[in-house]
Tab-separated table of C-alpha atoms and ligand atoms in Angstrom:
chain	number	residue	atom	x	y	z
V	87	UNK	CA	304.820	152.994	192.505
V	88	UNK	CA	307.775	154.620	190.821
V	89	UNK	CA	311.064	152.699	190.710
V	90	UNK	CA	314.537	154.083	190.240
V	91	UNK	CA	317.720	152.193	190.020
V	92	UNK	CA	320.952	153.867	190.813
V	93	UNK	CA	323.842	151.687	191.412
V	94	UNK	CA	327.047	153.277	192.650
V	95	UNK	CA	330.513	152.133	193.443
V	96	UNK	CA	331.709	151.978	196.738
V	97	UNK	CA	335.037	152.529	198.274
V	98	UNK	CA	336.497	151.431	201.785
V	99	UNK	CA	335.056	152.884	204.780
V	100	UNK	CA	335.949	150.817	207.584
V	101	UNK	CA	333.392	149.665	209.776
V	102	UNK	CA	334.099	147.093	212.654
V	103	UNK	CA	331.312	145.138	213.964
V	104	UNK	CA	331.530	143.804	217.265
V	105	UNK	CA	328.740	141.223	217.718
V	106	UNK	CA	328.383	138.708	220.355
V	107	UNK	CA	332.217	138.391	221.039
V	108	UNK	CA	333.111	138.274	217.252
V	109	UNK	CA	335.071	141.247	215.638
V	110	UNK	CA	334.211	141.356	211.905
V	111	UNK	CA	335.911	143.557	209.557
V	112	UNK	CA	333.526	144.276	206.488
V	113	UNK	CA	336.128	145.989	204.424
V	114	UNK	CA	337.825	142.716	204.437
V	115	UNK	CA	334.766	140.888	203.457
V	116	UNK	CA	333.779	143.144	200.688
V	117	UNK	CA	337.198	142.722	199.382
V	118	UNK	CA	336.860	139.090	199.391
V	119	UNK	CA	333.450	139.356	197.684
V	120	UNK	CA	334.810	141.936	195.005
V	121	UNK	CA	331.840	144.574	195.517
V	122	UNK	CA	330.044	146.207	198.289
V	123	UNK	CA	327.034	144.786	199.740
V	124	UNK	CA	323.941	145.869	197.868
V	125	UNK	CA	321.123	147.917	199.986
V	126	UNK	CA	317.603	148.998	198.504
V	127	UNK	CA	316.399	152.100	199.960
V	128	UNK	CA	312.613	152.415	199.774
V	129	UNK	CA	311.261	156.117	200.506
V	130	UNK	CA	307.605	156.605	201.635
V	131	UNK	CA	307.881	160.148	202.715
V	132	UNK	CA	307.638	161.821	206.076
V	133	UNK	CA	309.962	164.563	207.557
V	134	UNK	CA	313.079	163.320	206.045
V	135	UNK	CA	311.492	163.953	202.517
V	136	UNK	CA	310.119	167.323	203.602
V	137	UNK	CA	311.350	170.953	203.154
V	138	UNK	CA	310.053	174.240	204.469
V	139	UNK	CA	309.680	176.090	207.919
V	140	UNK	CA	310.292	173.716	210.759
V	141	UNK	CA	307.605	175.175	213.152
V	142	UNK	CA	305.732	177.721	210.649
V	143	UNK	CA	304.703	177.196	206.918
V	144	UNK	CA	305.679	173.469	206.389
V	145	UNK	CA	302.170	172.868	204.778
V	146	UNK	CA	303.197	174.095	201.504
V	147	UNK	CA	306.320	172.475	200.932
V	148	UNK	CA	306.326	169.034	202.518
V	149	UNK	CA	306.977	165.760	200.802
V	150	UNK	CA	309.213	166.994	197.971
V	151	UNK	CA	312.413	165.342	198.505
V	152	UNK	CA	312.519	162.045	196.035
V	153	UNK	CA	314.632	158.816	197.165
V	154	UNK	CA	317.062	159.718	194.967
V	155	UNK	CA	317.509	163.065	196.400
V	156	UNK	CA	317.648	161.628	199.812
V	157	UNK	CA	320.771	159.506	198.948
V	158	UNK	CA	322.337	162.263	197.105
V	159	UNK	CA	322.291	164.264	200.224
V	160	UNK	CA	324.310	161.752	202.219
V	161	UNK	CA	327.973	162.264	201.329
V	162	UNK	CA	330.052	158.938	201.171
V	163	UNK	CA	326.769	156.802	201.413
V	164	UNK	CA	328.180	155.253	197.815
V	165	UNK	CA	331.048	154.154	199.705
V	166	UNK	CA	329.288	152.131	202.132
V	167	UNK	CA	326.956	150.334	199.779
V	168	UNK	CA	325.709	149.646	196.298
V	169	UNK	CA	322.528	151.207	196.349
V	170	UNK	CA	319.168	151.079	194.593
V	171	UNK	CA	316.430	153.260	195.275
V	172	UNK	CA	312.665	153.083	194.832
V	173	UNK	CA	309.780	155.550	195.574
V	174	UNK	CA	307.193	153.456	197.467
V	175	UNK	CA	305.142	156.757	198.399
V	176	UNK	CA	305.861	160.332	199.276
V	177	UNK	CA	303.530	160.857	202.063
V	178	UNK	CA	303.363	161.795	205.718
V	179	UNK	CA	303.255	158.656	207.887
V	180	UNK	CA	299.670	159.480	209.283
V	181	UNK	CA	298.799	158.256	205.405
V	182	UNK	CA	300.255	155.015	205.913
V	183	UNK	CA	298.245	152.292	207.525
V	184	UNK	CA	297.277	148.594	207.129
V	185	UNK	CA	296.812	148.858	203.425
V	186	UNK	CA	300.336	150.347	202.892
V	187	UNK	CA	301.776	147.921	205.478
V	188	UNK	CA	300.817	145.113	203.353
V	189	UNK	CA	301.694	146.455	200.065
V	190	UNK	CA	305.390	147.234	201.750
V	191	UNK	CA	305.851	143.945	203.321
V	192	UNK	CA	304.969	142.211	199.783
V	193	UNK	CA	307.244	144.619	198.042
V	194	UNK	CA	310.176	143.910	200.413
V	195	UNK	CA	309.696	140.302	200.294
V	196	UNK	CA	309.645	140.269	196.634
V	197	UNK	CA	312.846	142.355	196.547
V	198	UNK	CA	314.523	139.849	198.873
V	199	UNK	CA	313.361	137.019	196.749
V	200	UNK	CA	314.249	138.502	193.386
V	201	UNK	CA	317.610	139.735	194.451
V	202	UNK	CA	319.571	137.045	196.663
V	203	UNK	CA	322.700	139.241	196.491
V	204	UNK	CA	320.530	142.136	198.433
V	205	UNK	CA	322.019	142.499	201.809
V	206	UNK	CA	319.094	144.603	203.341
V	207	UNK	CA	316.482	147.273	202.916
V	208	UNK	CA	316.112	150.587	204.135
V	209	UNK	CA	312.924	152.121	204.692
V	210	UNK	CA	312.570	156.065	204.945
V	211	UNK	CA	309.352	157.073	206.642
V	212	UNK	CA	307.798	159.398	208.815
V	213	UNK	CA	308.538	159.301	212.395
V	214	UNK	CA	304.900	159.794	213.759
V	215	UNK	CA	303.755	156.180	212.951
V	216	UNK	CA	307.158	154.616	212.133
V	217	UNK	CA	307.342	152.036	214.864
V	218	UNK	CA	303.738	150.683	213.866
V	219	UNK	CA	305.383	149.909	210.162
V	220	UNK	CA	308.443	148.841	211.708
V	221	UNK	CA	306.766	146.349	213.665
V	222	UNK	CA	304.514	145.234	211.035
V	223	UNK	CA	307.538	144.599	208.834
V	224	UNK	CA	309.039	142.663	211.499
V	225	UNK	CA	306.268	140.200	211.804
V	226	UNK	CA	305.719	139.853	207.959
V	227	UNK	CA	309.051	139.959	206.335
V	228	UNK	CA	310.696	136.409	206.091
V	229	UNK	CA	314.303	135.574	206.090
V	230	UNK	CA	317.153	136.787	208.090
V	231	UNK	CA	318.223	139.992	206.071
V	232	UNK	CA	317.591	143.155	207.859
V	233	UNK	CA	314.990	145.797	207.168
V	234	UNK	CA	316.116	149.022	208.818
V	235	UNK	CA	313.528	151.908	209.158
V	236	UNK	CA	314.657	155.427	209.514
V	237	UNK	CA	313.415	159.041	209.056
V	238	UNK	CA	314.392	162.472	210.386
V	239	UNK	CA	312.885	164.927	213.233
V	240	UNK	CA	313.913	167.874	210.983
V	241	UNK	CA	313.176	168.528	207.648
V	242	UNK	CA	315.784	168.290	204.845
V	243	UNK	CA	316.631	171.898	204.518
V	244	UNK	CA	316.610	172.525	208.551
V	245	UNK	CA	319.648	173.796	210.407
V	246	UNK	CA	321.092	170.446	211.708
V	247	UNK	CA	318.928	168.263	209.654
V	248	UNK	CA	319.314	164.814	211.213
V	249	UNK	CA	318.010	162.935	207.831
V	250	UNK	CA	321.226	162.493	205.996
V	251	UNK	CA	322.899	160.932	208.954
V	252	UNK	CA	320.118	158.591	209.862
V	253	UNK	CA	320.197	157.630	206.346
V	254	UNK	CA	323.875	157.031	206.103
V	255	UNK	CA	323.810	154.956	209.160
V	256	UNK	CA	320.807	152.922	208.261
V	257	UNK	CA	322.379	151.907	204.936
V	258	UNK	CA	325.756	150.888	207.130
V	259	UNK	CA	323.102	148.899	209.342
V	260	UNK	CA	321.285	147.085	206.466
V	261	UNK	CA	324.683	146.406	204.776
V	262	UNK	CA	326.321	144.744	208.106
V	263	UNK	CA	326.355	141.017	208.371
V	264	UNK	CA	325.999	141.639	211.859
V	265	UNK	CA	322.526	142.747	211.459
V	266	UNK	CA	321.103	139.735	210.144
V	267	UNK	CA	318.705	137.589	211.888
V	268	UNK	CA	317.498	140.516	214.257
V	269	UNK	CA	314.302	141.395	212.307
V	270	UNK	CA	313.193	145.058	211.417
V	271	UNK	CA	314.762	147.731	213.227
V	272	UNK	CA	314.676	151.532	213.541
V	273	UNK	CA	317.787	153.610	213.316
V	274	UNK	CA	317.459	157.051	214.677
V	275	UNK	CA	320.177	159.483	216.283
V	276	UNK	CA	323.054	156.965	215.887
V	277	UNK	CA	321.207	153.937	217.842
V	278	UNK	CA	319.438	150.951	216.426
V	279	UNK	CA	316.397	149.822	218.052
V	280	UNK	CA	314.148	146.410	217.772
V	281	UNK	CA	310.942	147.274	216.208
V	282	UNK	CA	309.025	145.361	218.817
V	283	UNK	CA	310.732	147.604	221.561
V	284	UNK	CA	311.060	151.108	219.902
V	285	UNK	CA	308.579	154.121	220.618
V	286	UNK	CA	308.611	157.599	220.040
V	287	UNK	CA	308.731	159.431	223.211
V	288	UNK	CA	308.756	163.093	222.438
V	289	UNK	CA	307.219	165.378	219.935
V	290	UNK	CA	310.227	167.225	218.692
V	291	UNK	CA	313.511	165.943	219.942
V	292	UNK	CA	316.012	164.229	217.706
V	293	UNK	CA	316.503	161.569	220.453
V	294	UNK	CA	312.921	160.971	220.639
V	295	UNK	CA	313.011	157.211	219.865
V	296	UNK	CA	313.691	154.982	222.939
V	297	UNK	CA	313.042	151.369	223.922
V	298	UNK	CA	311.748	151.616	227.459
V	299	UNK	CA	313.223	148.861	229.778
V	300	UNK	CA	315.255	147.385	226.525
V	301	UNK	CA	317.545	150.229	225.638
V	302	UNK	CA	318.860	150.185	221.836
V	303	UNK	CA	320.158	147.000	220.124
V	304	UNK	CA	323.401	148.796	218.867
V	305	UNK	CA	325.103	151.803	219.150
V	306	UNK	CA	326.272	153.172	215.865
V	307	UNK	CA	329.512	154.989	216.000
V	308	UNK	CA	331.544	156.628	213.142
V	309	UNK	CA	333.744	153.599	212.984
V	310	UNK	CA	331.742	150.667	214.357
V	311	UNK	CA	328.034	149.138	214.604
V	312	UNK	CA	328.259	147.584	218.298
V	313	UNK	CA	325.641	145.316	218.828
V	314	UNK	CA	325.304	144.879	222.650
V	315	UNK	CA	322.566	141.920	222.577
V	316	UNK	CA	322.544	138.376	221.122
V	317	UNK	CA	320.461	137.748	218.117
V	318	UNK	CA	316.742	137.078	219.207
V	319	UNK	CA	314.705	134.103	218.718
V	320	UNK	CA	312.644	134.591	215.753
V	321	UNK	CA	309.080	133.466	215.114
V	322	UNK	CA	307.840	132.559	211.541
V	323	UNK	CA	306.547	135.573	209.871
V	324	UNK	CA	302.793	135.977	209.141
V	325	UNK	CA	302.052	134.697	205.783
V	326	UNK	CA	300.137	137.704	203.728
V	327	UNK	CA	299.541	135.509	200.680
V	328	UNK	CA	295.955	134.899	201.111
V	329	UNK	CA	295.089	138.165	203.168
V	330	UNK	CA	293.176	140.778	201.073
V	331	UNK	CA	292.550	143.047	203.866
V	332	UNK	CA	293.506	143.202	207.644
V	333	UNK	CA	290.493	142.919	210.099
V	334	UNK	CA	289.683	145.904	211.650
V	335	UNK	CA	291.119	146.484	215.314
V	336	UNK	CA	290.554	149.517	217.511
V	337	UNK	CA	292.269	150.971	220.483
V	338	UNK	CA	290.213	152.046	223.439
V	339	UNK	CA	291.651	154.284	226.315
V	340	UNK	CA	290.968	153.658	229.779
V	341	UNK	CA	290.842	156.609	232.103
V	342	UNK	CA	288.898	157.892	235.239
V	343	UNK	CA	285.299	157.769	234.567
V	344	UNK	CA	285.389	156.011	231.170
V	345	UNK	CA	282.407	154.434	230.083
V	346	UNK	CA	280.920	151.941	227.313
V	347	UNK	CA	280.224	154.565	224.815
V	348	UNK	CA	283.494	154.038	222.712
V	349	UNK	CA	283.906	150.298	223.045
V	350	UNK	CA	279.871	149.736	221.921
V	351	UNK	CA	280.786	152.116	218.964
V	352	UNK	CA	283.694	150.090	217.948
V	353	UNK	CA	281.680	146.800	217.889
V	354	UNK	CA	279.027	148.537	215.967
V	355	UNK	CA	281.820	149.674	213.481
V	356	UNK	CA	282.773	146.165	212.808
V	357	UNK	CA	285.769	145.656	215.087
V	358	UNK	CA	287.043	142.123	215.108
V	359	UNK	CA	289.282	142.964	217.934
V	360	UNK	CA	289.900	145.545	220.640
V	361	UNK	CA	293.278	146.465	222.405
V	362	UNK	CA	292.494	148.373	225.618
V	363	UNK	CA	294.976	150.839	226.657
V	364	UNK	CA	294.288	149.822	230.406
V	365	UNK	CA	295.367	151.669	233.533
V	366	UNK	CA	298.553	150.630	235.460
V	367	UNK	CA	299.352	146.818	234.845
V	368	UNK	CA	296.248	146.433	232.798
V	369	UNK	CA	293.232	147.633	234.768
V	370	UNK	CA	289.978	149.036	233.431
V	371	UNK	CA	287.855	151.892	234.299
V	372	UNK	CA	284.784	150.137	235.997
V	373	UNK	CA	282.515	151.730	233.593
V	374	UNK	CA	284.169	149.750	230.616
V	375	UNK	CA	284.005	146.005	232.021
V	376	UNK	CA	280.530	145.002	230.937
V	377	UNK	CA	281.041	146.625	227.431
V	378	UNK	CA	284.211	144.643	227.096
V	379	UNK	CA	282.397	141.501	228.170
V	380	UNK	CA	279.557	142.173	225.557
V	381	UNK	CA	282.199	142.538	222.923
V	382	UNK	CA	283.684	139.304	223.693
V	383	UNK	CA	280.451	137.592	223.391
V	384	UNK	CA	279.825	139.248	219.994
V	385	UNK	CA	283.171	137.381	219.094
V	386	UNK	CA	285.608	140.416	219.262
V	387	UNK	CA	288.934	139.424	220.914
V	388	UNK	CA	289.955	142.020	223.495
V	389	UNK	CA	293.530	142.390	224.338
V	390	UNK	CA	294.524	144.305	227.699
V	391	UNK	CA	297.514	146.508	227.348
V	392	UNK	CA	298.724	149.387	229.381
V	393	UNK	CA	298.803	153.203	228.813
V	394	UNK	CA	301.637	153.700	231.126
V	395	UNK	CA	304.328	153.424	228.223
V	396	UNK	CA	306.648	150.710	229.876
V	397	UNK	CA	306.280	147.383	231.619
V	398	UNK	CA	304.279	143.975	231.107
V	399	UNK	CA	300.695	143.179	231.548
V	400	UNK	CA	300.640	139.525	232.573
V	401	UNK	CA	298.405	137.179	230.514
V	402	UNK	CA	296.965	133.785	230.899
V	403	UNK	CA	296.224	130.818	228.412
V	404	UNK	CA	292.688	132.092	228.009
V	405	UNK	CA	293.131	136.179	228.395
V	406	UNK	CA	295.375	137.637	225.791
V	407	UNK	CA	297.322	140.549	226.935
V	408	UNK	CA	299.840	142.788	225.191
V	409	UNK	CA	302.926	141.659	227.544
V	410	UNK	CA	305.370	144.531	227.140
V	411	UNK	CA	304.159	145.675	223.624
V	412	UNK	CA	302.626	149.127	223.749
V	413	UNK	CA	298.931	149.337	222.552
V	414	UNK	CA	299.866	150.456	219.062
V	415	UNK	CA	301.876	147.332	218.533
V	416	UNK	CA	299.523	145.005	220.232
V	417	UNK	CA	297.075	146.533	217.684
V	418	UNK	CA	299.509	145.437	215.018
V	419	UNK	CA	299.987	141.977	216.219
V	420	UNK	CA	296.229	141.426	217.150
V	421	UNK	CA	295.469	142.306	213.284
V	422	UNK	CA	297.894	139.597	212.170
V	423	UNK	CA	296.886	137.107	214.737
V	424	UNK	CA	293.354	137.279	213.488
V	425	UNK	CA	294.341	136.277	210.260
V	426	UNK	CA	295.405	133.013	211.689
V	427	UNK	CA	292.686	132.659	214.263
V	428	UNK	CA	289.687	134.213	215.590
V	429	UNK	CA	289.695	132.241	218.791
V	430	UNK	CA	290.435	133.988	222.019
V	431	UNK	CA	292.787	131.216	223.361
V	432	UNK	CA	294.469	130.960	220.012
V	433	UNK	CA	295.221	134.669	220.035
V	434	UNK	CA	296.563	134.546	223.704
V	435	UNK	CA	298.912	131.717	222.482
V	436	UNK	CA	300.260	134.039	219.775
V	437	UNK	CA	300.319	136.872	221.852
V	438	UNK	CA	302.114	134.845	224.539
V	439	UNK	CA	304.921	133.781	221.939
V	440	UNK	CA	305.436	137.216	220.241
V	441	UNK	CA	304.727	139.696	223.010
V	442	UNK	CA	306.519	138.727	225.924
V	443	UNK	CA	303.350	137.975	227.928
V	444	UNK	CA	304.434	134.486	228.571
V	445	UNK	CA	305.137	134.043	232.212
F	1289	DAS	N1	305.608	164.510	208.996
F	1289	DAS	C1	305.617	163.617	210.106
F	1289	DAS	C2	305.489	162.112	209.728
F	1289	DAS	O1	305.519	161.949	208.500
F	1289	DAS	C3	306.721	163.545	211.148
F	1289	DAS	C4	308.001	163.042	211.020
F	1289	DAS	O2	308.148	162.446	210.010
F	1289	DAS	O3	308.897	163.229	211.600
F	1289	DAS	O4	305.274	161.167	210.442
């Protein structure tokens, strides 16, 4: 892991923050404190750090842009925060999974611990699995300082590249006092979303990130970050200090004619949990029920979600369901829940608290 430190002086971009009725003037706060907020930019790779032909020969040129080059490409960024940068990795987001999630969470927790003056952290990340990493960080980074995950739909050298504006706005959001207590968020296309709610909805459009049935937490305008919701109730972060590896959890899709084969294969591969992308409000193909019961008898915890893309799956005290988490996020929560308990009712309780399944 390479680390760069680039401290830059800031000037006075006025950002007015309207939050829960309170109008805050950050420039005034900064003037009082004598220096602009400190933000750490942690770069992991993705399209934001890639160059090359967007639809053609990207292969030879991907992932060549460093964390320092990313910040240098966002004019004025040094006027909104005192930046430091760290190159965590430089890979496409398909190469980021449970091991990298844990390393990243540990690194961010350590940065917050070691630097009390740090206002927030920005993570640059490929967009394909961004929502999973963001949700993992939401569940595992402790304290009230924000983590803002951002990326780009267009490479760094594309016409109309969105990376510099996204990074600029993510740094503004991470520096803003109004962002405290909101957990991890995703900033894309001038909007901030809660990590637990956001999902990628389109393969290529810059407005691909949406939060179905919830909407954005904030609109990021040139002069203002306008939060339109009160701070959420936060549950304690999952403690990773004794976790060496996350348990295997697989996602099984339900569809007309689906049978037991993939479920049995997941159990044989050592899955400790299965998330089902059920039909409708958590229904199953008739060929899957017996295999899921068998999995349960083997101690595998089954969580039922939905493949529809929005809406709740109602649960009970003994039957864990995804609530309104999509299945990829239910998988993240199940992996973490299984580090606390392997008991089905215990997992159901955690899901009720964290996922919105609670009636
Ligand atoms: N390169 C892909 C990724 O790393 C896509 C992207 O970043 O937008 O997820």
